[in-house]
mmCIF file with all atom_site columns, C-alpha atoms and ligand atoms in Angstrom:
data_model
loop_
_atom_site.group_PDB
_atom_site.id
_atom_site.type_symbol
_atom_site.label_atom_id
_atom_site.label_alt_id
_atom_site.label_comp_id
_atom_site.label_asym_id
_atom_site.label_entity_id
_atom_site.label_seq_id
_atom_site.pdbx_PDB_ins_code
_atom_site.Cartn_x
_atom_site.Cartn_y
_atom_site.Cartn_z
_atom_site.occupancy
_atom_site.B_iso_or_equiv
_atom_site.pdbx_formal_charge
_atom_site.auth_seq_id
_atom_site.auth_comp_id
_atom_site.auth_asym_id
_atom_site.auth_atom_id
_atom_site.pdbx_PDB_model_num
ATOM   1   C  CA  . UNK I 1 1   ? -0.003  0.000  0.010   1.00 0.00 ? 1   UNK I CA  1
ATOM   2   C  CA  . UNK I 1 2   ? 1.265   3.457  -0.766  1.00 0.00 ? 2   UNK I CA  1
ATOM   3   C  CA  . UNK I 1 3   ? 1.964   5.976  1.968   1.00 0.00 ? 3   UNK I CA  1
ATOM   4   C  CA  . UNK I 1 4   ? -0.693  8.239  0.531   1.00 0.00 ? 4   UNK I CA  1
ATOM   5   C  CA  . UNK I 1 5   ? -3.446  5.628  0.667   1.00 0.00 ? 5   UNK I CA  1
ATOM   6   C  CA  . UNK I 1 6   ? -2.312  4.521  4.101   1.00 0.00 ? 6   UNK I CA  1
ATOM   7   C  CA  . UNK I 1 7   ? -2.590  8.110  5.359   1.00 0.00 ? 7   UNK I CA  1
ATOM   8   C  CA  . UNK I 1 8   ? -6.009  8.561  3.721   1.00 0.00 ? 8   UNK I CA  1
ATOM   9   C  CA  . UNK I 1 9   ? -7.300  5.338  5.268   1.00 0.00 ? 9   UNK I CA  1
ATOM   10  C  CA  . UNK I 1 10  ? -6.003  6.378  8.676   1.00 0.00 ? 10  UNK I CA  1
ATOM   11  C  CA  . UNK I 1 11  ? -7.832  9.708  8.288   1.00 0.00 ? 11  UNK I CA  1
ATOM   12  C  CA  . UNK I 1 12  ? -11.032 7.767  7.527   1.00 0.00 ? 12  UNK I CA  1
ATOM   13  C  CA  . UNK I 1 13  ? -10.549 5.679  10.656  1.00 0.00 ? 13  UNK I CA  1
ATOM   14  C  CA  . UNK I 1 14  ? -10.062 8.838  12.720  1.00 0.00 ? 14  UNK I CA  1
ATOM   15  C  CA  . UNK I 1 15  ? -13.082 10.506 11.143  1.00 0.00 ? 15  UNK I CA  1
ATOM   16  C  CA  . UNK I 1 16  ? -15.132 7.340  11.749  1.00 0.00 ? 16  UNK I CA  1
ATOM   17  C  CA  . UNK I 1 17  ? -14.376 7.632  15.479  1.00 0.00 ? 17  UNK I CA  1
ATOM   18  C  CA  . UNK I 1 18  ? -15.509 11.259 15.513  1.00 0.00 ? 18  UNK I CA  1
ATOM   19  C  CA  . UNK I 1 19  ? -18.694 10.367 13.606  1.00 0.00 ? 19  UNK I CA  1
ATOM   20  C  CA  . UNK I 1 20  ? -19.447 7.692  16.186  1.00 0.00 ? 20  UNK I CA  1
ATOM   21  C  CA  . UNK I 1 21  ? -19.046 10.337 18.894  1.00 0.00 ? 21  UNK I CA  1
ATOM   22  C  CA  . UNK I 1 22  ? -21.529 12.606 17.048  1.00 0.00 ? 22  UNK I CA  1
ATOM   23  C  CA  . UNK I 1 23  ? -23.948 9.726  16.675  1.00 0.00 ? 23  UNK I CA  1
ATOM   24  C  CA  . UNK I 1 24  ? -23.923 9.058  20.432  1.00 0.00 ? 24  UNK I CA  1
ATOM   25  C  CA  . UNK I 1 25  ? -24.711 12.727 21.069  1.00 0.00 ? 25  UNK I CA  1
ATOM   26  C  CA  . UNK I 1 26  ? -27.505 12.597 18.480  1.00 0.00 ? 26  UNK I CA  1
ATOM   27  C  CA  . UNK I 1 27  ? -29.013 9.523  20.201  1.00 0.00 ? 27  UNK I CA  1
ATOM   28  C  CA  . UNK I 1 28  ? -28.929 11.493 23.417  1.00 0.00 ? 28  UNK I CA  1
ATOM   29  C  CA  . UNK I 1 29  ? -30.657 14.447 21.724  1.00 0.00 ? 29  UNK I CA  1
ATOM   30  C  CA  . UNK I 1 30  ? -33.281 12.093 20.188  1.00 0.00 ? 30  UNK I CA  1
ATOM   31  C  CA  . UNK I 1 31  ? -34.055 10.769 23.673  1.00 0.00 ? 31  UNK I CA  1
ATOM   32  C  CA  . UNK I 1 32  ? -34.836 14.337 24.725  1.00 0.00 ? 32  UNK I CA  1
ATOM   33  C  CA  . UNK I 1 33  ? -31.639 14.757 26.763  1.00 0.00 ? 33  UNK I CA  1
ATOM   34  C  CA  . UNK I 1 34  ? -29.123 17.568 26.324  1.00 0.00 ? 34  UNK I CA  1
ATOM   35  C  CA  . UNK I 1 35  ? -26.170 16.522 24.196  1.00 0.00 ? 35  UNK I CA  1
ATOM   36  C  CA  . UNK I 1 36  ? -22.652 17.609 25.135  1.00 0.00 ? 36  UNK I CA  1
ATOM   37  C  CA  . UNK I 1 37  ? -22.424 20.672 22.880  1.00 0.00 ? 37  UNK I CA  1
ATOM   38  C  CA  . UNK I 1 38  ? -18.712 21.168 23.592  1.00 0.00 ? 38  UNK I CA  1
ATOM   39  C  CA  . UNK I 1 39  ? -17.987 17.779 22.084  1.00 0.00 ? 39  UNK I CA  1
ATOM   40  C  CA  . UNK I 1 40  ? -20.043 18.644 18.989  1.00 0.00 ? 40  UNK I CA  1
ATOM   41  C  CA  . UNK I 1 41  ? -18.260 21.997 18.691  1.00 0.00 ? 41  UNK I CA  1
ATOM   42  C  CA  . UNK I 1 42  ? -14.920 20.190 18.886  1.00 0.00 ? 42  UNK I CA  1
ATOM   43  C  CA  . UNK I 1 43  ? -15.903 17.768 16.126  1.00 0.00 ? 43  UNK I CA  1
ATOM   44  C  CA  . UNK I 1 44  ? -17.053 20.705 13.996  1.00 0.00 ? 44  UNK I CA  1
ATOM   45  C  CA  . UNK I 1 45  ? -13.816 22.567 14.584  1.00 0.00 ? 45  UNK I CA  1
ATOM   46  C  CA  . UNK I 1 46  ? -12.060 19.449 13.243  1.00 0.00 ? 46  UNK I CA  1
ATOM   47  C  CA  . UNK I 1 47  ? -14.422 18.789 10.341  1.00 0.00 ? 47  UNK I CA  1
ATOM   48  C  CA  . UNK I 1 48  ? -14.616 22.391 9.131   1.00 0.00 ? 48  UNK I CA  1
ATOM   49  C  CA  . UNK I 1 49  ? -10.877 22.480 8.487   1.00 0.00 ? 49  UNK I CA  1
ATOM   50  C  CA  . UNK I 1 50  ? -8.956  19.225 8.589   1.00 0.00 ? 50  UNK I CA  1
ATOM   51  C  CA  . UNK I 1 51  ? -10.655 17.438 5.680   1.00 0.00 ? 51  UNK I CA  1
ATOM   52  C  CA  . UNK I 1 52  ? -10.558 20.333 3.231   1.00 0.00 ? 52  UNK I CA  1
ATOM   53  C  CA  . UNK I 1 53  ? -7.031  21.345 4.144   1.00 0.00 ? 53  UNK I CA  1
ATOM   54  C  CA  . UNK I 1 54  ? -5.231  18.037 4.686   1.00 0.00 ? 54  UNK I CA  1
ATOM   55  C  CA  . UNK I 1 55  ? -7.367  15.171 3.405   1.00 0.00 ? 55  UNK I CA  1
ATOM   56  C  CA  . UNK I 1 56  ? -9.370  16.165 0.333   1.00 0.00 ? 56  UNK I CA  1
ATOM   57  C  CA  . UNK I 1 57  ? -6.487  17.721 -1.643  1.00 0.00 ? 57  UNK I CA  1
ATOM   58  C  CA  . UNK I 1 58  ? -4.691  14.322 -1.546  1.00 0.00 ? 58  UNK I CA  1
ATOM   59  C  CA  . UNK I 1 59  ? -7.827  12.481 -2.665  1.00 0.00 ? 59  UNK I CA  1
ATOM   60  C  CA  . UNK I 1 60  ? -8.464  14.983 -5.430  1.00 0.00 ? 60  UNK I CA  1
ATOM   61  C  CA  . UNK I 1 61  ? -4.990  14.370 -6.828  1.00 0.00 ? 61  UNK I CA  1
ATOM   62  C  CA  . UNK I 1 62  ? -5.386  10.587 -6.686  1.00 0.00 ? 62  UNK I CA  1
ATOM   63  C  CA  . UNK I 1 63  ? -8.796  10.836 -8.323  1.00 0.00 ? 63  UNK I CA  1
ATOM   64  C  CA  . UNK I 1 64  ? -7.555  13.175 -11.072 1.00 0.00 ? 64  UNK I CA  1
ATOM   65  C  CA  . UNK I 1 65  ? -4.831  10.694 -11.949 1.00 0.00 ? 65  UNK I CA  1
ATOM   66  C  CA  . UNK I 1 66  ? -7.278  7.770  -11.867 1.00 0.00 ? 66  UNK I CA  1
ATOM   67  C  CA  . UNK I 1 67  ? -9.545  9.654  -14.234 1.00 0.00 ? 67  UNK I CA  1
ATOM   68  C  CA  . UNK I 1 68  ? -6.719  10.192 -16.682 1.00 0.00 ? 68  UNK I CA  1
ATOM   69  C  CA  . UNK I 1 69  ? -5.698  6.535  -16.562 1.00 0.00 ? 69  UNK I CA  1
ATOM   70  C  CA  . UNK I 1 70  ? -9.119  4.941  -16.600 1.00 0.00 ? 70  UNK I CA  1
ATOM   71  C  CA  . UNK I 1 71  ? -11.899 7.335  -17.653 1.00 0.00 ? 71  UNK I CA  1
ATOM   72  C  CA  . UNK I 1 72  ? -14.374 4.486  -18.153 1.00 0.00 ? 72  UNK I CA  1
ATOM   73  C  CA  . UNK I 1 73  ? -14.043 3.369  -14.539 1.00 0.00 ? 73  UNK I CA  1
ATOM   74  C  CA  . UNK I 1 74  ? -14.663 6.837  -13.128 1.00 0.00 ? 74  UNK I CA  1
ATOM   75  C  CA  . UNK I 1 75  ? -17.374 7.801  -15.656 1.00 0.00 ? 75  UNK I CA  1
ATOM   76  C  CA  . UNK I 1 76  ? -20.237 6.323  -13.625 1.00 0.00 ? 76  UNK I CA  1
ATOM   77  C  CA  . UNK I 1 77  ? -19.010 7.784  -10.364 1.00 0.00 ? 77  UNK I CA  1
ATOM   78  C  CA  . UNK I 1 78  ? -19.922 11.068 -8.828  1.00 0.00 ? 78  UNK I CA  1
ATOM   79  C  CA  . UNK I 1 79  ? -17.241 13.642 -9.236  1.00 0.00 ? 79  UNK I CA  1
ATOM   80  C  CA  . UNK I 1 80  ? -15.140 13.410 -6.090  1.00 0.00 ? 80  UNK I CA  1
ATOM   81  C  CA  . UNK I 1 81  ? -14.384 17.122 -6.021  1.00 0.00 ? 81  UNK I CA  1
ATOM   82  C  CA  . UNK I 1 82  ? -18.099 17.922 -6.212  1.00 0.00 ? 82  UNK I CA  1
ATOM   83  C  CA  . UNK I 1 83  ? -18.689 15.460 -3.356  1.00 0.00 ? 83  UNK I CA  1
ATOM   84  C  CA  . UNK I 1 84  ? -16.077 17.280 -1.292  1.00 0.00 ? 84  UNK I CA  1
ATOM   85  C  CA  . UNK I 1 85  ? -17.908 20.562 -1.860  1.00 0.00 ? 85  UNK I CA  1
ATOM   86  C  CA  . UNK I 1 86  ? -21.180 18.933 -0.774  1.00 0.00 ? 86  UNK I CA  1
ATOM   87  C  CA  . UNK I 1 87  ? -19.506 17.598 2.368   1.00 0.00 ? 87  UNK I CA  1
ATOM   88  C  CA  . UNK I 1 88  ? -18.274 21.102 3.210   1.00 0.00 ? 88  UNK I CA  1
ATOM   89  C  CA  . UNK I 1 89  ? -21.834 22.386 2.726   1.00 0.00 ? 89  UNK I CA  1
ATOM   90  C  CA  . UNK I 1 90  ? -23.484 19.806 4.982   1.00 0.00 ? 90  UNK I CA  1
ATOM   91  C  CA  . UNK I 1 91  ? -20.782 20.461 7.585   1.00 0.00 ? 91  UNK I CA  1
ATOM   92  C  CA  . UNK I 1 92  ? -21.495 24.209 7.487   1.00 0.00 ? 92  UNK I CA  1
ATOM   93  C  CA  . UNK I 1 93  ? -25.213 23.482 7.673   1.00 0.00 ? 93  UNK I CA  1
ATOM   94  C  CA  . UNK I 1 94  ? -24.683 21.325 10.775  1.00 0.00 ? 94  UNK I CA  1
ATOM   95  C  CA  . UNK I 1 95  ? -22.482 24.084 12.302  1.00 0.00 ? 95  UNK I CA  1
ATOM   96  C  CA  . UNK I 1 96  ? -25.176 26.673 11.649  1.00 0.00 ? 96  UNK I CA  1
ATOM   97  C  CA  . UNK I 1 97  ? -27.883 24.516 13.263  1.00 0.00 ? 97  UNK I CA  1
ATOM   98  C  CA  . UNK I 1 98  ? -25.671 23.953 16.309  1.00 0.00 ? 98  UNK I CA  1
ATOM   99  C  CA  . UNK I 1 99  ? -24.845 27.677 16.644  1.00 0.00 ? 99  UNK I CA  1
ATOM   100 C  CA  . UNK I 1 100 ? -28.542 28.528 16.479  1.00 0.00 ? 100 UNK I CA  1
ATOM   101 C  CA  . UNK I 1 101 ? -29.337 26.044 19.253  1.00 0.00 ? 101 UNK I CA  1
ATOM   102 C  CA  . UNK I 1 102 ? -26.526 27.495 21.389  1.00 0.00 ? 102 UNK I CA  1
ATOM   103 C  CA  . UNK I 1 103 ? -27.711 31.047 20.805  1.00 0.00 ? 103 UNK I CA  1
ATOM   104 C  CA  . UNK I 1 104 ? -31.163 30.035 21.929  1.00 0.00 ? 104 UNK I CA  1
ATOM   105 C  CA  . UNK I 1 105 ? -32.614 30.986 18.578  1.00 0.00 ? 105 UNK I CA  1
ATOM   106 C  CA  . UNK I 1 106 ? -35.914 29.425 17.715  1.00 0.00 ? 106 UNK I CA  1
ATOM   107 C  CA  . UNK I 1 107 ? -34.744 26.251 16.076  1.00 0.00 ? 107 UNK I CA  1
ATOM   108 C  CA  . UNK I 1 108 ? -37.245 23.472 15.744  1.00 0.00 ? 108 UNK I CA  1
ATOM   109 C  CA  . UNK I 1 109 ? -35.768 20.367 17.378  1.00 0.00 ? 109 UNK I CA  1
ATOM   110 C  CA  . UNK I 1 110 ? -36.199 18.510 14.154  1.00 0.00 ? 110 UNK I CA  1
ATOM   111 C  CA  . UNK I 1 111 ? -33.993 20.961 12.225  1.00 0.00 ? 111 UNK I CA  1
ATOM   112 C  CA  . UNK I 1 112 ? -30.988 20.279 14.449  1.00 0.00 ? 112 UNK I CA  1
ATOM   113 C  CA  . UNK I 1 113 ? -31.619 16.524 14.383  1.00 0.00 ? 113 UNK I CA  1
ATOM   114 C  CA  . UNK I 1 114 ? -31.921 16.563 10.596  1.00 0.00 ? 114 UNK I CA  1
ATOM   115 C  CA  . UNK I 1 115 ? -28.772 18.620 10.028  1.00 0.00 ? 115 UNK I CA  1
ATOM   116 C  CA  . UNK I 1 116 ? -26.819 16.274 12.305  1.00 0.00 ? 116 UNK I CA  1
ATOM   117 C  CA  . UNK I 1 117 ? -28.198 13.157 10.617  1.00 0.00 ? 117 UNK I CA  1
ATOM   118 C  CA  . UNK I 1 118 ? -27.476 14.554 7.155   1.00 0.00 ? 118 UNK I CA  1
ATOM   119 C  CA  . UNK I 1 119 ? -23.892 15.294 8.203   1.00 0.00 ? 119 UNK I CA  1
ATOM   120 C  CA  . UNK I 1 120 ? -23.405 11.735 9.483   1.00 0.00 ? 120 UNK I CA  1
ATOM   121 C  CA  . UNK I 1 121 ? -25.038 10.070 6.496   1.00 0.00 ? 121 UNK I CA  1
ATOM   122 C  CA  . UNK I 1 122 ? -23.202 12.103 3.898   1.00 0.00 ? 122 UNK I CA  1
ATOM   123 C  CA  . UNK I 1 123 ? -19.810 11.576 5.522   1.00 0.00 ? 123 UNK I CA  1
ATOM   124 C  CA  . UNK I 1 124 ? -20.339 7.838  5.917   1.00 0.00 ? 124 UNK I CA  1
ATOM   125 C  CA  . UNK I 1 125 ? -21.627 7.376  2.413   1.00 0.00 ? 125 UNK I CA  1
ATOM   126 C  CA  . UNK I 1 126 ? -18.695 9.337  1.001   1.00 0.00 ? 126 UNK I CA  1
ATOM   127 C  CA  . UNK I 1 127 ? -16.071 7.424  3.008   1.00 0.00 ? 127 UNK I CA  1
ATOM   128 C  CA  . UNK I 1 128 ? -17.737 4.162  1.920   1.00 0.00 ? 128 UNK I CA  1
ATOM   129 C  CA  . UNK I 1 129 ? -17.480 5.132  -1.752  1.00 0.00 ? 129 UNK I CA  1
ATOM   130 C  CA  . UNK I 1 130 ? -13.798 5.952  -1.371  1.00 0.00 ? 130 UNK I CA  1
ATOM   131 C  CA  . UNK I 1 131 ? -12.912 2.867  0.656   1.00 0.00 ? 131 UNK I CA  1
ATOM   132 C  CA  . UNK I 1 132 ? -14.927 0.429  -1.460  1.00 0.00 ? 132 UNK I CA  1
ATOM   133 C  CA  . UNK I 1 133 ? -14.591 1.841  -4.971  1.00 0.00 ? 133 UNK I CA  1
ATOM   134 C  CA  . UNK I 1 134 ? -12.139 4.681  -5.467  1.00 0.00 ? 134 UNK I CA  1
ATOM   135 C  CA  . UNK I 1 135 ? -9.192  3.483  -3.372  1.00 0.00 ? 135 UNK I CA  1
ATOM   136 C  CA  . UNK I 1 136 ? -9.222  -0.092 -4.747  1.00 0.00 ? 136 UNK I CA  1
ATOM   137 C  CA  . UNK I 1 137 ? -9.462  1.348  -8.275  1.00 0.00 ? 137 UNK I CA  1
ATOM   138 C  CA  . UNK I 1 138 ? -6.545  3.689  -7.599  1.00 0.00 ? 138 UNK I CA  1
ATOM   139 C  CA  . UNK I 1 139 ? -4.529  0.824  -6.144  1.00 0.00 ? 139 UNK I CA  1
ATOM   140 C  CA  . UNK I 1 140 ? -5.179  -1.214 -9.262  1.00 0.00 ? 140 UNK I CA  1
ATOM   141 C  CA  . UNK I 1 141 ? -4.460  1.548  -11.791 1.00 0.00 ? 141 UNK I CA  1
ATOM   142 C  CA  . UNK I 1 142 ? -1.832  3.923  -10.458 1.00 0.00 ? 142 UNK I CA  1
ATOM   143 C  CA  . UNK I 1 143 ? 1.772   2.901  -10.862 1.00 0.00 ? 143 UNK I CA  1
ATOM   144 C  CA  . UNK I 1 144 ? 4.659   3.546  -8.489  1.00 0.00 ? 144 UNK I CA  1
ATOM   145 C  CA  . UNK I 1 145 ? 5.643   6.485  -10.727 1.00 0.00 ? 145 UNK I CA  1
ATOM   146 C  CA  . UNK I 1 146 ? 2.126   7.939  -10.351 1.00 0.00 ? 146 UNK I CA  1
ATOM   147 C  CA  . UNK I 1 147 ? 2.259   7.697  -6.568  1.00 0.00 ? 147 UNK I CA  1
ATOM   148 C  CA  . UNK I 1 148 ? 5.765   9.205  -6.516  1.00 0.00 ? 148 UNK I CA  1
ATOM   149 C  CA  . UNK I 1 149 ? 4.603   12.108 -8.675  1.00 0.00 ? 149 UNK I CA  1
ATOM   150 C  CA  . UNK I 1 150 ? 1.666   12.773 -6.302  1.00 0.00 ? 150 UNK I CA  1
ATOM   151 C  CA  . UNK I 1 151 ? 3.997   12.563 -3.264  1.00 0.00 ? 151 UNK I CA  1
ATOM   152 C  CA  . UNK I 1 152 ? 6.356   15.038 -4.927  1.00 0.00 ? 152 UNK I CA  1
ATOM   153 C  CA  . UNK I 1 153 ? 3.583   17.478 -5.696  1.00 0.00 ? 153 UNK I CA  1
ATOM   154 C  CA  . UNK I 1 154 ? 2.213   17.230 -2.171  1.00 0.00 ? 154 UNK I CA  1
ATOM   155 C  CA  . UNK I 1 155 ? 5.679   17.905 -0.784  1.00 0.00 ? 155 UNK I CA  1
ATOM   156 C  CA  . UNK I 1 156 ? 6.127   20.897 -3.063  1.00 0.00 ? 156 UNK I CA  1
ATOM   157 C  CA  . UNK I 1 157 ? 2.810   22.368 -1.904  1.00 0.00 ? 157 UNK I CA  1
ATOM   158 C  CA  . UNK I 1 158 ? 3.538   21.807 1.749   1.00 0.00 ? 158 UNK I CA  1
ATOM   159 C  CA  . UNK I 1 159 ? 4.232   24.687 4.066   1.00 0.00 ? 159 UNK I CA  1
ATOM   160 C  CA  . UNK I 1 160 ? 6.224   22.821 6.766   1.00 0.00 ? 160 UNK I CA  1
ATOM   161 C  CA  . UNK I 1 161 ? 5.772   25.394 9.500   1.00 0.00 ? 161 UNK I CA  1
ATOM   162 C  CA  . UNK I 1 162 ? 2.037   25.799 8.992   1.00 0.00 ? 162 UNK I CA  1
ATOM   163 C  CA  . UNK I 1 163 ? 1.220   22.219 8.047   1.00 0.00 ? 163 UNK I CA  1
ATOM   164 C  CA  . UNK I 1 164 ? 3.173   20.458 10.806  1.00 0.00 ? 164 UNK I CA  1
ATOM   165 C  CA  . UNK I 1 165 ? 1.658   22.702 13.439  1.00 0.00 ? 165 UNK I CA  1
ATOM   166 C  CA  . UNK I 1 166 ? -1.776  22.257 11.916  1.00 0.00 ? 166 UNK I CA  1
ATOM   167 C  CA  . UNK I 1 167 ? -1.549  18.475 11.801  1.00 0.00 ? 167 UNK I CA  1
ATOM   168 C  CA  . UNK I 1 168 ? -0.360  18.352 15.428  1.00 0.00 ? 168 UNK I CA  1
ATOM   169 C  CA  . UNK I 1 169 ? -3.198  20.649 16.486  1.00 0.00 ? 169 UNK I CA  1
ATOM   170 C  CA  . UNK I 1 170 ? -5.838  18.456 14.816  1.00 0.00 ? 170 UNK I CA  1
ATOM   171 C  CA  . UNK I 1 171 ? -4.347  15.246 16.244  1.00 0.00 ? 171 UNK I CA  1
ATOM   172 C  CA  . UNK I 1 172 ? -4.475  16.817 19.718  1.00 0.00 ? 172 UNK I CA  1
ATOM   173 C  CA  . UNK I 1 173 ? -8.029  18.054 19.181  1.00 0.00 ? 173 UNK I CA  1
ATOM   174 C  CA  . UNK I 1 174 ? -9.120  14.589 18.116  1.00 0.00 ? 174 UNK I CA  1
ATOM   175 C  CA  . UNK I 1 175 ? -7.517  12.979 21.152  1.00 0.00 ? 175 UNK I CA  1
ATOM   176 C  CA  . UNK I 1 176 ? -9.212  15.548 23.361  1.00 0.00 ? 176 UNK I CA  1
ATOM   177 C  CA  . UNK I 1 177 ? -12.670 14.926 21.829  1.00 0.00 ? 177 UNK I CA  1
ATOM   178 C  CA  . UNK I 1 178 ? -12.300 11.152 22.240  1.00 0.00 ? 178 UNK I CA  1
ATOM   179 C  CA  . UNK I 1 179 ? -11.220 11.604 25.862  1.00 0.00 ? 179 UNK I CA  1
ATOM   180 C  CA  . UNK I 1 180 ? -14.256 13.851 26.601  1.00 0.00 ? 180 UNK I CA  1
ATOM   181 C  CA  . UNK I 1 181 ? -16.537 11.396 24.896  1.00 0.00 ? 181 UNK I CA  1
ATOM   182 C  CA  . UNK I 1 182 ? -15.191 8.536  27.024  1.00 0.00 ? 182 UNK I CA  1
ATOM   183 C  CA  . UNK I 1 183 ? -15.711 10.549 30.174  1.00 0.00 ? 183 UNK I CA  1
ATOM   184 C  CA  . UNK I 1 184 ? -19.300 11.184 29.119  1.00 0.00 ? 184 UNK I CA  1
ATOM   185 C  CA  . UNK I 1 185 ? -20.011 7.571  28.295  1.00 0.00 ? 185 UNK I CA  1
HETATM 186 FE FE1 . FE2 F 2 .   ? -13.187 12.364 0.098   1.00 0.00 ? 1   FE2 F FE1 1
HETATM 187 FE FE1 . FE2 F 2 .   ? -11.837 10.626 2.255   1.00 0.00 ? 2   FE2 F FE1 1
#
């Protein structure tokens, strides 16, 4: 397995843990209890930045190369970049619903529940498509030279000072969210 795919799969694992945390809070909300809003804010802090900054650019490059190598295979699939824009939208929508609840604005309970459910469903469906279809196709089609070219481009784009600090911050945030969630459980 390439380093890039290994890192992308690890990101999916990490995101999956955060989605499970959100789902537990949603169950709590559905039972009429008060969810831990700090935990949800933490997950949103993570999901509003980490995927678009660190995760999706890598996937977009892999997908672009896959498209060049095997257009027929990608023809029937949704455009990954468009999916990433949709994910950003549903995440912002979830953030807006949460902010409204916290500001005591008149938000019907159902609106918050729906925005949260939509966020979970869209993320899970998207990760499923990548894990089950796109990544195996990329593994089958891209050569070592393709992966090296993507690695080189990622390296060239990288701002070490900003990116290393950013990655460390998001890893710490994730650990913190999981620790809070365990305390709550
Ligand atoms: Fe993606
Ligand atoms: Fe992904």
